[in-house]
């Protein structure tokens, strides 16, 4: 398994957080991946949200 974290901010979390998880591991989820990216983009543009980090991995662990 490979993984990569990209941090966009050093801000400490003090409020509630939202995680939008996207997966392209299975072809049937490709459309959901596109919708998830659009949802994240919409939230960042229209609400008081900040992108803190991106996580890329060959498989996603359960949190």
PDB file of C-alpha atoms in Angstrom:
ATOM      1  CA  UNK A   1       0.000   0.000   0.000  1.00  0.00           C
ATOM      2  CA  UNK A   2       1.249   3.490  -0.795  1.00  0.00           C
ATOM      3  CA  UNK A   3      -0.016   6.707   0.753  1.00  0.00           C
ATOM      4  CA  UNK A   4       0.649  10.410   0.469  1.00  0.00           C
ATOM      5  CA  UNK A   5      -0.523  13.338   2.613  1.00  0.00           C
ATOM      6  CA  UNK A   6      -0.570  16.882   1.212  1.00  0.00           C
ATOM      7  CA  UNK A   7      -1.172  19.525   3.881  1.00  0.00           C
ATOM      8  CA  UNK A   8      -2.648  22.826   2.693  1.00  0.00           C
ATOM      9  CA  UNK A   9      -2.639  24.527   6.109  1.00  0.00           C
ATOM     10  CA  UNK A  10      -0.940  24.318   9.503  1.00  0.00           C
ATOM     11  CA  UNK A  11      -4.145  25.360  11.273  1.00  0.00           C
ATOM     12  CA  UNK A  12      -5.090  23.400  14.393  1.00  0.00           C
ATOM     13  CA  UNK A  13      -8.586  21.934  14.465  1.00  0.00           C
ATOM     14  CA  UNK A  14     -10.821  23.633  17.030  1.00  0.00           C
ATOM     15  CA  UNK A  15     -14.265  23.203  15.471  1.00  0.00           C
ATOM     16  CA  UNK A  16     -16.141  20.399  13.799  1.00  0.00           C
ATOM     17  CA  UNK A  17     -14.539  18.880  10.743  1.00  0.00           C
ATOM     18  CA  UNK A  18     -15.925  17.264   7.621  1.00  0.00           C
ATOM     19  CA  UNK A  19     -14.160  14.557   5.679  1.00  0.00           C
ATOM     20  CA  UNK A  20     -15.157  13.979   2.079  1.00  0.00           C
ATOM     21  CA  UNK A  21     -13.840  10.603   1.022  1.00  0.00           C
ATOM     22  CA  UNK A  22     -13.484   9.721  -2.649  1.00  0.00           C
ATOM     23  CA  UNK A  23     -12.603   6.349  -4.109  1.00  0.00           C
ATOM     24  CA  UNK A  24     -11.783   5.325  -7.654  1.00  0.00           C
ATOM     25  CA  UNK A  25     -10.829   1.767  -6.743  1.00  0.00           C
ATOM     26  CA  UNK A  26     -13.888   0.278  -8.419  1.00  0.00           C
ATOM     27  CA  UNK A  27     -15.163   1.427 -11.834  1.00  0.00           C
ATOM     28  CA  UNK A  28     -18.789   1.563 -10.655  1.00  0.00           C
ATOM     29  CA  UNK A  29     -17.849   4.389  -8.243  1.00  0.00           C
ATOM     30  CA  UNK A  30     -16.304   6.650 -10.882  1.00  0.00           C
ATOM     31  CA  UNK A  31     -19.420   8.852 -11.129  1.00  0.00           C
ATOM     32  CA  UNK A  32     -19.576   9.188  -7.332  1.00  0.00           C
ATOM     33  CA  UNK A  33     -15.927  10.295  -7.359  1.00  0.00           C
ATOM     34  CA  UNK A  34     -16.825  13.094  -9.772  1.00  0.00           C
ATOM     35  CA  UNK A  35     -19.818  14.133  -7.650  1.00  0.00           C
ATOM     36  CA  UNK A  36     -17.700  14.082  -4.487  1.00  0.00           C
ATOM     37  CA  UNK A  37     -15.133  16.399  -6.064  1.00  0.00           C
ATOM     38  CA  UNK A  38     -17.918  18.759  -7.150  1.00  0.00           C
ATOM     39  CA  UNK A  39     -19.402  18.713  -3.625  1.00  0.00           C
ATOM     40  CA  UNK A  40     -16.037  19.542  -2.048  1.00  0.00           C
ATOM     41  CA  UNK A  41     -15.435  22.354  -4.547  1.00  0.00           C
ATOM     42  CA  UNK A  42     -18.921  23.789  -3.877  1.00  0.00           C
ATOM     43  CA  UNK A  43     -18.408  23.742  -0.104  1.00  0.00           C
ATOM     44  CA  UNK A  44     -15.036  25.462  -0.400  1.00  0.00           C
ATOM     45  CA  UNK A  45     -16.451  28.192  -2.653  1.00  0.00           C
ATOM     46  CA  UNK A  46     -19.786  28.885  -0.931  1.00  0.00           C
ATOM     47  CA  UNK A  47     -19.288  28.270   2.783  1.00  0.00           C
ATOM     48  CA  UNK A  48     -16.735  29.178   5.428  1.00  0.00           C
ATOM     49  CA  UNK A  49     -14.623  26.080   4.913  1.00  0.00           C
ATOM     50  CA  UNK A  50     -10.931  25.560   4.536  1.00  0.00           C
ATOM     51  CA  UNK A  51      -9.155  22.703   2.827  1.00  0.00           C
ATOM     52  CA  UNK A  52      -6.705  21.384   5.405  1.00  0.00           C
ATOM     53  CA  UNK A  53      -5.254  18.293   3.762  1.00  0.00           C
ATOM     54  CA  UNK A  54      -5.552  15.784   0.949  1.00  0.00           C
ATOM     55  CA  UNK A  55      -4.850  12.094   1.434  1.00  0.00           C
ATOM     56  CA  UNK A  56      -3.965   9.818  -1.453  1.00  0.00           C
ATOM     57  CA  UNK A  57      -3.585   6.047  -1.054  1.00  0.00           C
ATOM     58  CA  UNK A  58      -3.773   2.833  -3.005  1.00  0.00           C
ATOM     59  CA  UNK A  59      -6.304   1.608  -0.410  1.00  0.00           C
ATOM     60  CA  UNK A  60      -8.180   3.491   2.291  1.00  0.00           C
ATOM     61  CA  UNK A  61      -8.110   2.328   5.879  1.00  0.00           C
ATOM     62  CA  UNK A  62     -11.184   2.513   8.064  1.00  0.00           C
ATOM     63  CA  UNK A  63     -11.070   5.488  10.418  1.00  0.00           C
TER      64      UNK A  63
END
